[in-house]
C-alpha positions as a LaTeX table, in Angstrom:
\begin{tabular}{lrrr}
\hline
Residue & $x$ (\AA) & $y$ (\AA) & $z$ (\AA) \\
\hline
Met1 & 5.02 & 15.49 & 0.63 \\
Asp2 & 6.23 & 18.50 & $-1.36$ \\
Asp3 & 9.92 & 19.21 & $-0.78$ \\
Gly4 & 9.16 & 22.90 & $-0.91$ \\
Ala5 & 11.91 & 23.74 & $-3.41$ \\
Gly6 & 10.03 & 23.33 & $-6.69$ \\
Val7 & 11.45 & 19.87 & $-7.30$ \\
Ile8 & 8.94 & 17.04 & $-7.68$ \\
Ala9 & 9.06 & 15.03 & $-4.44$ \\
Thr10 & 9.49 & 11.26 & $-4.64$ \\
Thr11 & 8.21 & 8.42 & $-2.49$ \\
Val12 & 7.45 & 4.72 & $-2.65$ \\
Val13 & 4.00 & 3.20 & $-2.33$ \\
Gly14 & 4.87 & 0.82 & 0.49 \\
Ser15 & 6.57 & $-2.47$ & $-0.26$ \\
Tyr16 & 10.15 & $-3.19$ & $-1.33$ \\
Pro17 & 11.83 & $-6.51$ & $-2.24$ \\
Gln18 & 12.37 & $-8.70$ & 0.81 \\
Pro19 & 15.70 & $-10.57$ & 0.88 \\
Ser20 & 15.62 & $-14.24$ & $-0.13$ \\
Trp21 & 17.31 & $-15.11$ & 3.18 \\
Leu22 & 14.29 & $-13.62$ & 4.97 \\
Ile23 & 11.34 & $-14.93$ & 2.97 \\
Asp24 & 10.82 & $-17.65$ & 0.38 \\
Arg25 & 10.44 & $-15.39$ & $-2.61$ \\
Glu26 & 9.67 & $-18.24$ & $-5.00$ \\
Arg27 & 6.75 & $-19.46$ & $-2.89$ \\
Leu28 & 5.59 & $-15.88$ & $-2.36$ \\
Gly29 & 5.50 & $-15.28$ & $-6.10$ \\
Glu30 & 3.68 & $-18.52$ & $-6.89$ \\
Arg31 & 0.63 & $-17.80$ & $-4.76$ \\
Met32 & $-1.97$ & $-15.09$ & $-4.36$ \\
Pro33 & $-1.16$ & $-12.47$ & $-1.71$ \\
Pro34 & $-2.13$ & $-14.08$ & 1.61 \\
Arg35 & $-5.11$ & $-12.74$ & 3.58 \\
Val36 & $-4.60$ & $-15.03$ & 6.59 \\
Arg37 & $-1.19$ & $-15.63$ & 8.14 \\
Ala38 & 1.36 & $-17.47$ & 5.98 \\
Arg39 & 4.18 & $-18.11$ & 8.44 \\
Glu40 & 5.51 & $-20.89$ & 6.24 \\
Leu41 & 6.91 & $-18.22$ & 3.91 \\
Trp42 & 9.53 & $-17.06$ & 6.42 \\
Arg43 & 12.98 & $-18.64$ & 6.21 \\
Val44 & 14.02 & $-17.43$ & 9.67 \\
Pro45 & 12.70 & $-19.21$ & 12.79 \\
Glu46 & 10.30 & $-17.26$ & 14.99 \\
Pro47 & 12.74 & $-16.51$ & 17.87 \\
Leu48 & 15.07 & $-14.73$ & 15.42 \\
Leu49 & 12.51 & $-13.36$ & 12.99 \\
Glu50 & 12.09 & $-9.86$ & 14.40 \\
Glu51 & 15.85 & $-9.29$ & 14.45 \\
Ala52 & 16.09 & $-10.51$ & 10.85 \\
Gln53 & 13.23 & $-8.23$ & 9.82 \\
Asp54 & 15.02 & $-5.32$ & 11.50 \\
Asp55 & 18.13 & $-6.03$ & 9.44 \\
Ala56 & 16.09 & $-6.32$ & 6.23 \\
Thr57 & 14.46 & $-2.99$ & 7.05 \\
Arg58 & 17.88 & $-1.37$ & 7.39 \\
Leu59 & 18.84 & $-2.64$ & 3.93 \\
Ala60 & 15.62 & $-1.37$ & 2.37 \\
Val61 & 16.02 & 2.05 & 3.98 \\
Gln62 & 19.64 & 2.28 & 2.82 \\
Asp63 & 18.57 & 1.50 & $-0.76$ \\
Met64 & 15.88 & 4.18 & $-0.71$ \\
Glu65 & 18.19 & 6.75 & 0.86 \\
Arg66 & 21.02 & 6.07 & $-1.61$ \\
Ala67 & 18.60 & 6.37 & $-4.51$ \\
Gly68 & 17.56 & 9.76 & $-3.12$ \\
Val69 & 13.89 & 9.01 & $-2.37$ \\
Asp70 & 12.39 & 11.83 & $-0.29$ \\
Val71 & 9.68 & 10.03 & 1.71 \\
Ile72 & 10.53 & 6.45 & 2.55 \\
Thr73 & 8.83 & 3.46 & 4.16 \\
Asp74 & 10.11 & 0.38 & 5.98 \\
Gly75 & 9.57 & $-1.59$ & 2.76 \\
Glu76 & 6.96 & $-3.69$ & 4.58 \\
Met77 & 9.73 & $-6.15$ & 5.46 \\
Arg78 & 7.64 & $-7.62$ & 8.30 \\
Arg79 & 4.63 & $-8.46$ & 6.16 \\
Glu80 & 3.59 & $-11.48$ & 4.16 \\
Ser81 & 1.23 & $-9.16$ & 2.30 \\
Tyr82 & 0.24 & $-5.53$ & 2.59 \\
Ser83 & $-2.96$ & $-6.35$ & 4.50 \\
Asn84 & $-2.72$ & $-9.56$ & 6.49 \\
Arg85 & $-0.34$ & $-8.39$ & 9.22 \\
Phe86 & $-2.88$ & $-5.84$ & 10.44 \\
Ala87 & $-6.11$ & $-7.64$ & 9.55 \\
Thr88 & $-5.17$ & $-10.83$ & 11.39 \\
Ala89 & $-4.11$ & $-8.97$ & 14.55 \\
Leu90 & $-7.62$ & $-7.73$ & 15.32 \\
Glu91 & $-10.10$ & $-9.27$ & 17.74 \\
Gly92 & $-13.31$ & $-10.68$ & 16.34 \\
Val93 & $-11.78$ & $-12.88$ & 13.64 \\
Asp94 & $-11.35$ & $-16.65$ & 13.63 \\
Leu95 & $-8.03$ & $-17.56$ & 12.01 \\
Asp96 & $-8.09$ & $-21.24$ & 12.99 \\
Glu97 & $-11.17$ & $-21.80$ & 10.83 \\
Pro98 & $-10.81$ & $-19.12$ & 8.14 \\
Gly99 & $-13.47$ & $-18.16$ & 5.70 \\
Val100 & $-13.34$ & $-17.90$ & 1.93 \\
Ala101 & $-13.75$ & $-14.89$ & $-0.34$ \\
Leu102 & $-13.18$ & $-14.25$ & $-4.02$ \\
Asp103 & $-9.99$ & $-12.37$ & $-4.77$ \\
Arg104 & $-10.10$ & $-9.53$ & $-7.27$ \\
Thr105 & $-8.96$ & $-12.03$ & $-9.92$ \\
Gly106 & $-12.04$ & $-14.17$ & $-9.24$ \\
His107 & $-10.18$ & $-16.96$ & $-7.40$ \\
Glu108 & $-11.14$ & $-18.21$ & $-3.94$ \\
Asn109 & $-8.69$ & $-17.30$ & $-1.19$ \\
Pro110 & $-8.71$ & $-18.13$ & 2.55 \\
Val111 & $-9.63$ & $-14.97$ & 4.50 \\
Pro112 & $-10.28$ & $-13.95$ & 8.10 \\
Arg113 & $-13.73$ & $-15.06$ & 9.26 \\
Val114 & $-15.48$ & $-12.38$ & 11.28 \\
Val115 & $-17.22$ & $-14.04$ & 14.25 \\
Gly116 & $-17.47$ & $-11.15$ & 16.73 \\
Pro117 & $-16.97$ & $-7.40$ & 17.15 \\
Ile118 & $-13.89$ & $-6.14$ & 15.30 \\
Arg119 & $-11.61$ & $-4.49$ & 17.85 \\
Arg120 & $-7.98$ & $-3.42$ & 17.93 \\
Ala121 & $-6.71$ & $-4.87$ & 21.19 \\
Arg122 & $-3.14$ & $-3.60$ & 20.81 \\
Pro123 & $-0.92$ & $-1.55$ & 18.52 \\
Val124 & 0.10 & $-3.59$ & 15.48 \\
Glu125 & 2.64 & $-1.55$ & 13.51 \\
Val126 & 3.78 & 0.98 & 16.10 \\
Arg127 & 7.09 & $-0.75$ & 16.78 \\
Asp128 & 7.60 & $-0.86$ & 12.99 \\
Val129 & 7.30 & 2.89 & 12.66 \\
Glu130 & 9.33 & 3.59 & 15.80 \\
Phe131 & 12.15 & 1.42 & 14.46 \\
Leu132 & 11.98 & 3.13 & 11.08 \\
Arg133 & 12.09 & 6.55 & 12.76 \\
Ser134 & 15.19 & 5.49 & 14.70 \\
Ile135 & 17.26 & 4.58 & 11.62 \\
Thr136 & 16.63 & 7.46 & 9.21 \\
Asp137 & 16.43 & 11.24 & 9.17 \\
Arg138 & 14.24 & 11.23 & 6.06 \\
Arg139 & 10.51 & 11.79 & 6.17 \\
Ile140 & 8.77 & 8.48 & 6.75 \\
Lys141 & 5.48 & 6.92 & 5.75 \\
Ile142 & 3.72 & 3.83 & 7.09 \\
Thr143 & 0.81 & 1.98 & 5.46 \\
Val144 & $-2.28$ & 0.25 & 6.87 \\
Pro145 & $-4.93$ & $-1.68$ & 4.91 \\
Gly146 & $-8.10$ & 0.32 & 4.45 \\
Pro147 & $-11.49$ & $-0.58$ & 5.93 \\
Phe148 & $-13.27$ & $-1.15$ & 2.62 \\
Thr149 & $-10.58$ & $-3.51$ & 1.33 \\
Met150 & $-10.42$ & $-5.46$ & 4.60 \\
Thr151 & $-14.20$ & $-5.88$ & 4.42 \\
Gln152 & $-13.87$ & $-7.36$ & 0.93 \\
Gln153 & $-11.08$ & $-9.63$ & 2.18 \\
Ala154 & $-13.13$ & $-11.16$ & 4.97 \\
Gln155 & $-16.03$ & $-13.57$ & 5.41 \\
Asn156 & $-18.66$ & $-11.75$ & 7.45 \\
Asp157 & $-20.40$ & $-14.13$ & 9.84 \\
Tyr158 & $-21.27$ & $-11.53$ & 12.48 \\
Tyr159 & $-22.30$ & $-8.08$ & 11.24 \\
Asp160 & $-25.69$ & $-7.38$ & 9.67 \\
Asp161 & $-24.18$ & $-5.93$ & 6.52 \\
Glu162 & $-20.88$ & $-4.96$ & 4.88 \\
Arg163 & $-21.23$ & $-1.29$ & 5.81 \\
Ser164 & $-21.34$ & $-2.13$ & 9.52 \\
Leu165 & $-18.26$ & $-4.31$ & 9.17 \\
Ala166 & $-16.41$ & $-1.62$ & 7.22 \\
Leu167 & $-17.14$ & 1.00 & 9.88 \\
Ala168 & $-15.87$ & $-1.36$ & 12.59 \\
Tyr169 & $-12.66$ & $-1.87$ & 10.61 \\
Ala170 & $-12.46$ & 1.91 & 10.16 \\
Glu171 & $-12.54$ & 2.42 & 13.93 \\
Ala172 & $-9.64$ & $-0.01$ & 14.34 \\
Val173 & $-7.66$ & 1.69 & 11.56 \\
Asn174 & $-8.26$ & 5.11 & 13.11 \\
Glu175 & $-6.91$ & 3.94 & 16.48 \\
Glu176 & $-3.83$ & 2.51 & 14.75 \\
Leu177 & $-3.19$ & 5.65 & 12.69 \\
Arg178 & $-3.32$ & 7.85 & 15.79 \\
Asp179 & $-0.64$ & 5.69 & 17.45 \\
Leu180 & 1.45 & 5.59 & 14.27 \\
Lys181 & 1.48 & 9.39 & 14.15 \\
Asp182 & 2.51 & 9.47 & 17.80 \\
Gly183 & 5.20 & 6.91 & 16.98 \\
Gly184 & 6.88 & 9.26 & 14.52 \\
Ala185 & 5.16 & 8.78 & 11.15 \\
Asp186 & 5.26 & 11.93 & 9.03 \\
Val187 & 2.77 & 10.44 & 6.56 \\
Val188 & 0.19 & 7.69 & 7.01 \\
Gln189 & $-1.44$ & 5.80 & 4.14 \\
Ile190 & $-4.43$ & 3.50 & 3.88 \\
Asp191 & $-4.43$ & 0.97 & 1.05 \\
Glu192 & $-7.74$ & 0.52 & $-0.77$ \\
Pro193 & $-7.18$ & $-1.44$ & $-4.00$ \\
Tyr194 & $-10.62$ & $-3.05$ & $-3.82$ \\
Leu195 & $-12.31$ & 0.27 & $-4.55$ \\
Gln196 & $-11.58$ & $-0.45$ & $-8.21$ \\
Ala197 & $-12.46$ & $-4.15$ & $-8.06$ \\
Arg198 & $-15.85$ & $-3.54$ & $-6.38$ \\
Pro199 & $-16.96$ & $-0.04$ & $-7.38$ \\
Gly200 & $-20.66$ & $-0.77$ & $-6.83$ \\
Gln201 & $-20.16$ & $-1.64$ & $-3.18$ \\
Ala202 & $-17.64$ & 1.17 & $-2.84$ \\
Arg203 & $-20.27$ & 3.72 & $-3.81$ \\
Glu204 & $-22.51$ & 2.49 & $-1.00$ \\
Tyr205 & $-20.17$ & 3.01 & 1.95 \\
Ala206 & $-16.46$ & 3.27 & 1.08 \\
Val207 & $-15.99$ & 7.03 & 1.47 \\
Glu208 & $-17.88$ & 6.97 & 4.78 \\
Ala209 & $-15.54$ & 4.26 & 6.08 \\
Ile210 & $-12.42$ & 6.00 & 4.74 \\
Asp211 & $-13.41$ & 9.26 & 6.39 \\
Arg212 & $-13.99$ & 7.49 & 9.70 \\
Ala213 & $-10.56$ & 5.85 & 9.44 \\
Leu214 & $-8.90$ & 9.24 & 8.83 \\
Asp215 & $-10.95$ & 11.23 & 11.33 \\
Gly216 & $-8.73$ & 13.51 & 13.38 \\
Ile217 & $-5.49$ & 12.40 & 11.70 \\
Glu218 & $-3.41$ & 15.51 & 11.09 \\
Gly219 & $-0.81$ & 16.15 & 8.41 \\
Asn220 & $-0.45$ & 14.34 & 5.10 \\
Thr221 & $-2.77$ & 11.37 & 4.72 \\
Val222 & $-2.66$ & 9.19 & 1.62 \\
Leu223 & $-5.27$ & 6.90 & 0.14 \\
His224 & $-3.75$ & 4.37 & $-2.27$ \\
Thr225 & $-5.84$ & 2.62 & $-4.91$ \\
Cys226 & $-4.88$ & 0.50 & $-7.90$ \\
Phe227 & $-5.83$ & $-2.35$ & $-10.24$ \\
Gly228 & $-3.70$ & $-4.99$ & $-8.51$ \\
Tyr229 & $-0.03$ & $-5.94$ & $-8.47$ \\
Ala230 & 1.67 & $-6.13$ & $-11.86$ \\
His231 & 2.97 & $-9.55$ & $-10.78$ \\
Val232 & $-0.63$ & $-10.80$ & $-10.50$ \\
Val233 & $-2.64$ & $-8.63$ & $-12.92$ \\
Lys234 & $-0.83$ & $-8.41$ & $-16.23$ \\
Asp235 & $-3.54$ & $-7.31$ & $-18.71$ \\
Lys236 & $-3.89$ & $-3.68$ & $-17.68$ \\
Asp237 & $-3.61$ & $-2.48$ & $-21.27$ \\
Arg238 & $-7.39$ & $-2.91$ & $-21.41$ \\
Val239 & $-7.92$ & $-0.48$ & $-18.53$ \\
Thr240 & $-9.21$ & 2.90 & $-19.71$ \\
Gly241 & $-9.72$ & 4.58 & $-16.34$ \\
Tyr242 & $-10.53$ & 4.12 & $-12.68$ \\
Pro243 & $-14.19$ & 3.15 & $-12.07$ \\
Phe244 & $-14.05$ & 4.69 & $-8.57$ \\
Leu245 & $-11.88$ & 7.79 & $-8.61$ \\
Arg246 & $-13.80$ & 11.06 & $-8.77$ \\
Glu247 & $-15.70$ & 9.94 & $-5.66$ \\
Leu248 & $-12.40$ & 10.11 & $-3.78$ \\
Asn249 & $-12.11$ & 13.86 & $-4.33$ \\
Thr250 & $-14.48$ & 14.36 & $-1.38$ \\
Cys251 & $-12.75$ & 11.92 & 0.99 \\
Ala252 & $-10.69$ & 13.05 & 3.97 \\
Ala253 & $-7.28$ & 12.04 & 2.54 \\
Thr254 & $-5.04$ & 14.91 & 1.47 \\
His255 & $-3.29$ & 12.73 & $-1.16$ \\
Val256 & $-4.54$ & 10.04 & $-3.53$ \\
Ser257 & $-1.97$ & 7.51 & $-4.75$ \\
Ile258 & $-2.66$ & 5.80 & $-8.08$ \\
Glu259 & $-0.79$ & 3.57 & $-10.48$ \\
Ser260 & $-0.49$ & 4.96 & $-13.98$ \\
Ala261 & 2.64 & 3.62 & $-15.70$ \\
Gln262 & 1.75 & $-0.03$ & $-16.37$ \\
Pro263 & $-1.82$ & 0.67 & $-17.58$ \\
Gln264 & $-0.58$ & 3.74 & $-19.51$ \\
Leu265 & $-3.50$ & 5.80 & $-18.33$ \\
Asp266 & $-4.46$ & 9.10 & $-19.93$ \\
Ser267 & $-3.42$ & 11.94 & $-17.65$ \\
Gly268 & $-6.87$ & 13.44 & $-18.17$ \\
Ile269 & $-8.14$ & 11.21 & $-15.36$ \\
Leu270 & $-6.30$ & 13.49 & $-12.94$ \\
Arg271 & $-9.01$ & 16.09 & $-13.53$ \\
Asp272 & $-11.28$ & 13.85 & $-11.44$ \\
Leu273 & $-9.32$ & 14.83 & $-8.32$ \\
Pro274 & $-9.06$ & 18.63 & $-8.41$ \\
Asp275 & $-8.69$ & 18.99 & $-4.63$ \\
Lys276 & $-6.07$ & 16.30 & $-4.00$ \\
Thr277 & $-2.33$ & 16.01 & $-4.28$ \\
Ile278 & $-1.61$ & 13.05 & $-6.57$ \\
Val279 & 1.01 & 10.43 & $-5.77$ \\
Leu280 & 1.48 & 9.20 & $-9.33$ \\
Gly281 & 2.91 & 5.84 & $-10.34$ \\
Val282 & 5.52 & 6.54 & $-13.02$ \\
Leu283 & 7.47 & 3.26 & $-12.79$ \\
Asp284 & 6.00 & 0.26 & $-14.61$ \\
Leu285 & 6.51 & $-2.72$ & $-12.31$ \\
Gly286 & 5.30 & $-5.12$ & $-14.97$ \\
Ser287 & 8.47 & $-4.45$ & $-16.95$ \\
Asp288 & 11.74 & $-6.20$ & $-16.10$ \\
Glu289 & 13.65 & $-3.25$ & $-17.54$ \\
Ala290 & 14.54 & $-0.19$ & $-15.54$ \\
Glu291 & 13.19 & 3.08 & $-16.86$ \\
Thr292 & 15.60 & 5.84 & $-17.85$ \\
Ala293 & 15.47 & 9.25 & $-16.24$ \\
Asp294 & 14.03 & 10.55 & $-19.50$ \\
Asp295 & 11.22 & 7.96 & $-19.39$ \\
Val296 & 10.27 & 9.09 & $-15.90$ \\
Ala297 & 10.56 & 12.78 & $-16.74$ \\
Glu298 & 8.30 & 12.31 & $-19.76$ \\
Arg299 & 5.61 & 10.63 & $-17.62$ \\
Ile300 & 5.84 & 13.39 & $-15.03$ \\
Leu301 & 5.66 & 16.16 & $-17.63$ \\
Tyr302 & 2.61 & 14.47 & $-19.15$ \\
Ala303 & 0.88 & 14.72 & $-15.76$ \\
Leu304 & 2.01 & 18.32 & $-15.33$ \\
Glu305 & $-0.09$ & 19.22 & $-18.35$ \\
Ile306 & $-3.03$ & 18.69 & $-15.96$ \\
Leu307 & $-1.65$ & 19.23 & $-12.46$ \\
Pro308 & 0.27 & 22.13 & $-10.95$ \\
Arg309 & 3.71 & 21.07 & $-9.79$ \\
Glu310 & 2.87 & 21.47 & $-6.11$ \\
Arg311 & 0.13 & 18.84 & $-6.40$ \\
Leu312 & 2.27 & 16.06 & $-7.83$ \\
Val313 & 4.46 & 13.47 & $-6.08$ \\
Ala314 & 6.29 & 10.84 & $-8.16$ \\
Ala315 & 6.30 & 7.17 & $-7.12$ \\
Pro316 & 6.41 & 3.66 & $-8.54$ \\
Asp317 & 3.26 & 1.75 & $-9.33$ \\
Cys318 & 2.55 & $-0.62$ & $-6.42$ \\
Gly319 & 3.95 & $-4.11$ & $-5.81$ \\
Met320 & 7.67 & $-3.42$ & $-5.77$ \\
Lys321 & 8.15 & $-6.40$ & $-3.43$ \\
Tyr322 & 8.00 & $-8.79$ & $-6.39$ \\
Leu323 & 10.97 & $-7.21$ & $-8.20$ \\
Ser324 & 14.56 & $-8.27$ & $-7.75$ \\
Arg325 & 16.41 & $-5.93$ & $-5.42$ \\
Glu326 & 18.83 & $-4.96$ & $-8.21$ \\
Leu327 & 15.98 & $-3.95$ & $-10.51$ \\
Ala328 & 14.21 & $-2.11$ & $-7.70$ \\
Val329 & 17.31 & $-0.03$ & $-7.00$ \\
Arg330 & 17.75 & 0.91 & $-10.66$ \\
Lys331 & 14.09 & 1.87 & $-10.98$ \\
Leu332 & 14.26 & 4.06 & $-7.87$ \\
Glu333 & 17.40 & 5.76 & $-9.17$ \\
Ala334 & 15.54 & 6.51 & $-12.41$ \\
Leu335 & 12.55 & 7.78 & $-10.42$ \\
Val336 & 14.64 & 10.32 & $-8.53$ \\
Ala337 & 16.71 & 11.38 & $-11.56$ \\
Gly338 & 13.60 & 11.76 & $-13.68$ \\
Ala339 & 11.81 & 13.81 & $-11.03$ \\
Arg340 & 14.76 & 16.19 & $-10.84$ \\
Arg341 & 14.93 & 16.42 & $-14.62$ \\
Ala342 & 11.24 & 17.20 & $-14.88$ \\
\hline
\end{tabular}
């Protein structure tokens, strides 16, 4: 994702604020991110929903382009959460009688219940990426939930163990990523926040599943990991480092995306990933104030004490969907200005 001109490239993690005419933002913000479908969140009736999501995608893309972001996404306008659109489209899960799993905050949440072999019967996000490709000339990225995280967000009533379930999810993700690349994605990303919430289980089989998901995928591949949305997890000042990070240096992803601004992490942690390009969160999404270009430049320069310039991409922390659109725009403008200043 390097722009090739010595300037720090910029991107977004995935999501962007959905318009209030599209989704009930108040209800979305009052609940945990859904793992099963939550169609009640949409304000637009089903026959018109895809057209409305197309229009919302256009607005998100225009905002990112005007701010000057180099590698953009569709803002995840079609999703109720980052993971449930893909996870609930697979065969082998019972959505009518969902299971229950503990969220990373320790609360119970309805989740897909695995009752048979996990299979991807059809493309899930391919139209999303094809539409995005048709409306912008910028480089584009699309995100898919990772196999380890989907395993943690499911009730396993079929497979012998979590590893077997994770590898089945990885096969489905790999099939999707291949079609997303064919559909025009310059960059593909798998989201694995639960690596940090469940590091013990991650050490048992996460890298194996991640590598299977990325097998044969050419070009830039990103693995995103974090401590949870700022909207949900507010006490990150007690975080001193990632419990599952250096293990990712051996995974197949070319880039590792991490949040850094809200938890104010020491840039020394970047030494744990000497072979990866870092997509670094330099916008604090727990703050309702927009950063200045100087704020962003300072955070980037702090990271450049550890990383060479060609191995750094600047981004927000994750969870931009919970911001107001006005604040999101101002933060992205600061991101781009700060990257140029740095």
